[in-house]
Amino acid sequence: MASRTRKSERRTEALTRERILEAAVELLDATGEGGLTFRALTERLVTGPGAIYWHVANKGELLDAATDTVVAAALAIEPAESADSPQGEIRAVALGLFDAIDEHPWLAAQLATQLSRSPWGAVAPRILESIGRQVRALGVPEGSQFTATSALMHYILGAAGQNAANGRVLGPGVDRSEFLDATSRAWKELDPDDFPFTRAVADQMRAHDDQAEFLAGIDLILAGITAVHPPTT
């Protein structure tokens, strides 16, 4: 009787859209987009497909909603450091998305797809708004706000996505320090006439921290924005 009650409770829980999306994110993290099927979802939720279709019409809608769920959670994370300035808020947004893309292997591809295919959906406006409000607070003129916000958004998603892809290509069995050291040595052996710059920064490649480099890029863009559009008093 107790077992039947627990099963009934799980079925009731599966009828909520929030629980369906939570299970979808879990499946995506574990198996990727190919593993997210309605059959796998019904098995995980211990329910029938009709209960899921009541909340989500198809896999495309499910992927869109799962992506929005993860992005919304990333943007809602309280920053570890003080973010009492527009620059600090932008860094917090950037770091939240950086960590989310690193944590969820499928997210970068979904963000690229959604921003290209349906920029009117929930995800693009959510990210644009979180950055754009702070760009406006920097005092950027209205006619330049879209360009400045787009530059930040594309850098954040592109750099974070590339960083996450680098980690997955290496795989869990590869020591990052050894890989960077090998790369640094290979760069130093390049032809000095053809690759003078690459040889010069080889040691920096060995010692760099991905997150620190990412945030340094944000600071460079912000410095450029404020140099072109100095804050007004």
mmCIF file of C-alpha atoms in Angstrom, residues 3-190:
data_model
loop_
_atom_site.group_PDB
_atom_site.id
_atom_site.type_symbol
_atom_site.label_atom_id
_atom_site.label_comp_id
_atom_site.label_asym_id
_atom_site.label_seq_id
_atom_site.Cartn_x
_atom_site.Cartn_y
_atom_site.Cartn_z
ATOM 1 C CA SER A 3 4.585 1.563 -2.379
ATOM 2 C CA ARG A 4 1.419 2.312 -4.340
ATOM 3 C CA THR A 5 1.066 5.654 -2.528
ATOM 4 C CA ARG A 6 4.639 6.669 -3.346
ATOM 5 C CA LYS A 7 4.086 5.796 -7.008
ATOM 6 C CA SER A 8 0.896 7.854 -7.037
ATOM 7 C CA GLU A 9 2.765 10.813 -5.539
ATOM 8 C CA ARG A 10 5.438 10.580 -8.247
ATOM 9 C CA ARG A 11 2.759 10.557 -10.936
ATOM 10 C CA THR A 12 1.181 13.666 -9.441
ATOM 11 C CA GLU A 13 4.557 15.391 -9.362
ATOM 12 C CA ALA A 14 5.119 14.522 -13.042
ATOM 13 C CA LEU A 15 1.988 16.430 -14.017
ATOM 14 C CA THR A 16 3.610 19.803 -13.291
ATOM 15 C CA ARG A 17 5.435 21.620 -16.071
ATOM 16 C CA GLU A 18 8.282 22.483 -13.696
ATOM 17 C CA ARG A 19 8.945 18.824 -12.901
ATOM 18 C CA ILE A 20 8.825 17.895 -16.580
ATOM 19 C CA LEU A 21 11.422 20.539 -17.408
ATOM 20 C CA GLU A 22 13.597 19.503 -14.469
ATOM 21 C CA ALA A 23 13.590 15.918 -15.749
ATOM 22 C CA ALA A 24 14.288 17.113 -19.301
ATOM 23 C CA VAL A 25 17.362 19.045 -18.132
ATOM 24 C CA GLU A 26 18.556 15.969 -16.229
ATOM 25 C CA LEU A 27 18.214 13.842 -19.374
ATOM 26 C CA LEU A 28 19.955 16.427 -21.529
ATOM 27 C CA ASP A 29 22.857 16.616 -19.073
ATOM 28 C CA ALA A 30 23.177 12.827 -18.970
ATOM 29 C CA THR A 31 22.558 11.841 -22.601
ATOM 30 C CA GLY A 32 22.506 14.979 -24.760
ATOM 31 C CA GLU A 33 19.822 16.098 -27.167
ATOM 32 C CA GLY A 34 19.646 12.663 -28.802
ATOM 33 C CA GLY A 35 18.726 11.063 -25.488
ATOM 34 C CA LEU A 36 15.866 13.452 -24.805
ATOM 35 C CA THR A 37 12.855 11.527 -26.036
ATOM 36 C CA PHE A 38 9.316 11.498 -24.741
ATOM 37 C CA ARG A 39 9.698 7.786 -24.038
ATOM 38 C CA ALA A 40 12.775 8.386 -21.870
ATOM 39 C CA LEU A 41 10.984 11.253 -20.174
ATOM 40 C CA THR A 42 7.905 9.179 -19.352
ATOM 41 C CA GLU A 43 10.128 6.453 -17.876
ATOM 42 C CA ARG A 44 12.009 8.947 -15.723
ATOM 43 C CA LEU A 45 8.806 10.575 -14.508
ATOM 44 C CA VAL A 46 6.893 7.286 -14.143
ATOM 45 C CA THR A 47 3.953 8.650 -16.063
ATOM 46 C CA GLY A 48 2.215 8.343 -19.406
ATOM 47 C CA PRO A 49 2.975 10.427 -22.508
ATOM 48 C CA GLY A 50 -0.416 12.122 -22.314
ATOM 49 C CA ALA A 51 0.560 13.847 -19.066
ATOM 50 C CA ILE A 52 3.637 15.326 -20.739
ATOM 51 C CA TYR A 53 1.862 16.346 -23.942
ATOM 52 C CA TRP A 54 -0.645 18.212 -21.805
ATOM 53 C CA HIS A 55 2.170 20.616 -20.833
ATOM 54 C CA VAL A 56 4.577 20.403 -23.808
ATOM 55 C CA ALA A 57 3.462 19.958 -27.410
ATOM 56 C CA ASN A 58 6.649 18.495 -28.936
ATOM 57 C CA LYS A 59 10.395 18.032 -28.517
ATOM 58 C CA GLY A 60 11.199 21.433 -29.994
ATOM 59 C CA GLU A 61 9.071 23.186 -27.401
ATOM 60 C CA LEU A 62 10.609 20.992 -24.709
ATOM 61 C CA LEU A 63 14.161 21.954 -25.744
ATOM 62 C CA ASP A 64 13.257 25.626 -25.877
ATOM 63 C CA ALA A 65 11.665 25.518 -22.444
ATOM 64 C CA ALA A 66 14.541 23.525 -20.913
ATOM 65 C CA THR A 67 17.042 26.037 -22.306
ATOM 66 C CA ASP A 68 15.048 28.943 -20.911
ATOM 67 C CA THR A 69 14.843 27.221 -17.514
ATOM 68 C CA VAL A 70 18.630 26.867 -17.280
ATOM 69 C CA VAL A 71 19.294 30.400 -18.533
ATOM 70 C CA ALA A 72 16.785 31.914 -16.118
ATOM 71 C CA ALA A 73 18.412 30.070 -13.216
ATOM 72 C CA ALA A 74 21.885 31.208 -14.324
ATOM 73 C CA LEU A 75 20.810 34.841 -14.488
ATOM 74 C CA ALA A 76 19.138 34.639 -11.084
ATOM 75 C CA ILE A 77 22.281 33.509 -9.230
ATOM 76 C CA GLU A 78 23.484 36.056 -6.689
ATOM 77 C CA PRO A 79 27.051 37.174 -7.508
ATOM 78 C CA ALA A 80 29.805 36.048 -5.152
ATOM 79 C CA GLU A 81 31.387 39.486 -5.332
ATOM 80 C CA SER A 82 29.833 42.908 -4.992
ATOM 81 C CA ALA A 83 27.958 43.875 -8.141
ATOM 82 C CA ASP A 84 26.775 47.334 -7.139
ATOM 83 C CA SER A 85 27.750 48.926 -10.451
ATOM 84 C CA PRO A 86 26.648 48.300 -14.050
ATOM 85 C CA GLN A 87 30.077 46.829 -14.795
ATOM 86 C CA GLY A 88 29.787 44.495 -11.801
ATOM 87 C CA GLU A 89 26.290 43.419 -12.815
ATOM 88 C CA ILE A 90 27.463 42.638 -16.343
ATOM 89 C CA ARG A 91 30.346 40.578 -14.989
ATOM 90 C CA ALA A 92 27.881 38.679 -12.769
ATOM 91 C CA VAL A 93 25.600 37.959 -15.740
ATOM 92 C CA ALA A 94 28.585 36.852 -17.830
ATOM 93 C CA LEU A 95 29.898 34.555 -15.111
ATOM 94 C CA GLY A 96 26.468 33.018 -14.506
ATOM 95 C CA LEU A 97 26.135 32.138 -18.181
ATOM 96 C CA PHE A 98 29.765 30.965 -18.374
ATOM 97 C CA ASP A 99 29.205 28.506 -15.522
ATOM 98 C CA ALA A 100 25.849 27.312 -16.891
ATOM 99 C CA ILE A 101 27.300 26.604 -20.332
ATOM 100 C CA ASP A 102 30.225 24.783 -18.725
ATOM 101 C CA GLU A 103 27.895 22.716 -16.527
ATOM 102 C CA HIS A 104 25.377 21.753 -19.225
ATOM 103 C CA PRO A 105 27.144 20.298 -22.305
ATOM 104 C CA TRP A 106 24.106 20.762 -24.577
ATOM 105 C CA LEU A 107 23.390 24.393 -23.698
ATOM 106 C CA ALA A 108 25.805 26.212 -26.032
ATOM 107 C CA ALA A 109 24.381 24.528 -29.143
ATOM 108 C CA GLN A 110 20.815 25.194 -28.033
ATOM 109 C CA LEU A 111 21.557 28.860 -27.370
ATOM 110 C CA ALA A 112 23.097 29.259 -30.823
ATOM 111 C CA THR A 113 20.113 27.522 -32.414
ATOM 112 C CA GLN A 114 17.493 29.495 -30.540
ATOM 113 C CA LEU A 115 19.136 32.878 -31.029
ATOM 114 C CA SER A 116 19.316 32.209 -34.787
ATOM 115 C CA ARG A 117 16.019 30.409 -35.286
ATOM 116 C CA SER A 118 13.713 32.199 -32.873
ATOM 117 C CA PRO A 119 15.190 35.411 -31.453
ATOM 118 C CA TRP A 120 11.633 36.391 -30.482
ATOM 119 C CA GLY A 121 11.422 33.433 -28.072
ATOM 120 C CA ALA A 122 12.007 33.653 -24.335
ATOM 121 C CA VAL A 123 15.775 33.078 -24.248
ATOM 122 C CA ALA A 124 17.169 35.876 -26.445
ATOM 123 C CA PRO A 125 15.125 38.675 -24.832
ATOM 124 C CA ARG A 126 15.983 37.357 -21.369
ATOM 125 C CA ILE A 127 19.738 37.546 -21.996
ATOM 126 C CA LEU A 128 19.489 40.794 -23.964
ATOM 127 C CA GLU A 129 17.485 42.441 -21.174
ATOM 128 C CA SER A 130 19.867 41.354 -18.411
ATOM 129 C CA ILE A 131 22.815 42.925 -20.260
ATOM 130 C CA GLY A 132 21.019 45.821 -21.936
ATOM 131 C CA ARG A 133 19.699 47.332 -18.725
ATOM 132 C CA GLN A 134 23.243 47.611 -17.442
ATOM 133 C CA VAL A 135 24.528 49.038 -20.722
ATOM 134 C CA ARG A 136 21.848 51.710 -20.431
ATOM 135 C CA ALA A 137 22.914 52.343 -16.837
ATOM 136 C CA LEU A 138 26.458 52.968 -18.095
ATOM 137 C CA GLY A 139 25.123 56.018 -19.900
ATOM 138 C CA VAL A 140 25.529 54.640 -23.414
ATOM 139 C CA PRO A 141 23.430 56.758 -25.822
ATOM 140 C CA GLU A 142 20.219 55.122 -26.989
ATOM 141 C CA GLY A 143 21.392 54.842 -30.575
ATOM 142 C CA SER A 144 24.433 52.786 -29.502
ATOM 143 C CA GLN A 145 22.861 50.602 -26.815
ATOM 144 C CA PHE A 146 21.918 47.730 -29.136
ATOM 145 C CA THR A 147 25.414 47.535 -30.641
ATOM 146 C CA ALA A 148 27.134 47.597 -27.244
ATOM 147 C CA THR A 149 24.751 45.023 -25.774
ATOM 148 C CA SER A 150 25.071 42.739 -28.802
ATOM 149 C CA ALA A 151 28.862 42.881 -28.648
ATOM 150 C CA LEU A 152 28.803 41.808 -25.000
ATOM 151 C CA MET A 153 26.205 39.103 -25.568
ATOM 152 C CA HIS A 154 27.999 37.549 -28.526
ATOM 153 C CA TYR A 155 31.331 37.582 -26.714
ATOM 154 C CA ILE A 156 29.809 35.980 -23.597
ATOM 155 C CA LEU A 157 28.035 33.183 -25.456
ATOM 156 C CA GLY A 158 30.811 32.597 -27.969
ATOM 157 C CA ALA A 159 33.716 32.556 -25.511
ATOM 158 C CA ALA A 160 31.805 30.515 -22.926
ATOM 159 C CA GLY A 161 30.699 28.031 -25.573
ATOM 160 C CA GLN A 162 34.229 27.625 -26.930
ATOM 161 C CA ASN A 163 35.635 27.141 -23.447
ATOM 162 C CA ALA A 164 33.082 24.430 -22.673
ATOM 163 C CA ALA A 165 33.763 22.734 -26.012
ATOM 164 C CA ASN A 166 37.508 22.717 -25.291
ATOM 165 C CA GLY A 167 36.922 20.919 -22.004
ATOM 166 C CA ARG A 168 34.706 18.273 -23.574
ATOM 167 C CA VAL A 169 37.105 17.611 -26.448
ATOM 168 C CA LEU A 170 39.919 16.960 -23.998
ATOM 169 C CA GLY A 171 37.784 14.560 -21.990
ATOM 170 C CA PRO A 172 37.988 13.675 -18.300
ATOM 171 C CA GLY A 173 41.159 11.617 -18.691
ATOM 172 C CA VAL A 174 43.307 14.479 -19.996
ATOM 173 C CA ASP A 175 45.318 16.565 -17.560
ATOM 174 C CA ARG A 176 44.710 20.214 -18.460
ATOM 175 C CA SER A 177 48.096 21.405 -17.197
ATOM 176 C CA GLU A 178 49.924 18.801 -19.265
ATOM 177 C CA PHE A 179 47.868 19.680 -22.333
ATOM 178 C CA LEU A 180 48.596 23.403 -21.994
ATOM 179 C CA ASP A 181 52.254 22.697 -21.362
ATOM 180 C CA ALA A 182 52.453 20.598 -24.528
ATOM 181 C CA THR A 183 50.705 23.331 -26.493
ATOM 182 C CA SER A 184 53.098 25.949 -25.134
ATOM 183 C CA ARG A 185 56.133 23.877 -26.108
ATOM 184 C CA ALA A 186 54.721 23.316 -29.594
ATOM 185 C CA TRP A 187 54.138 27.036 -30.079
ATOM 186 C CA LYS A 188 57.704 27.832 -29.053
ATOM 187 C CA GLU A 189 58.967 25.495 -31.771
ATOM 188 C CA LEU A 190 57.105 27.336 -34.543
#
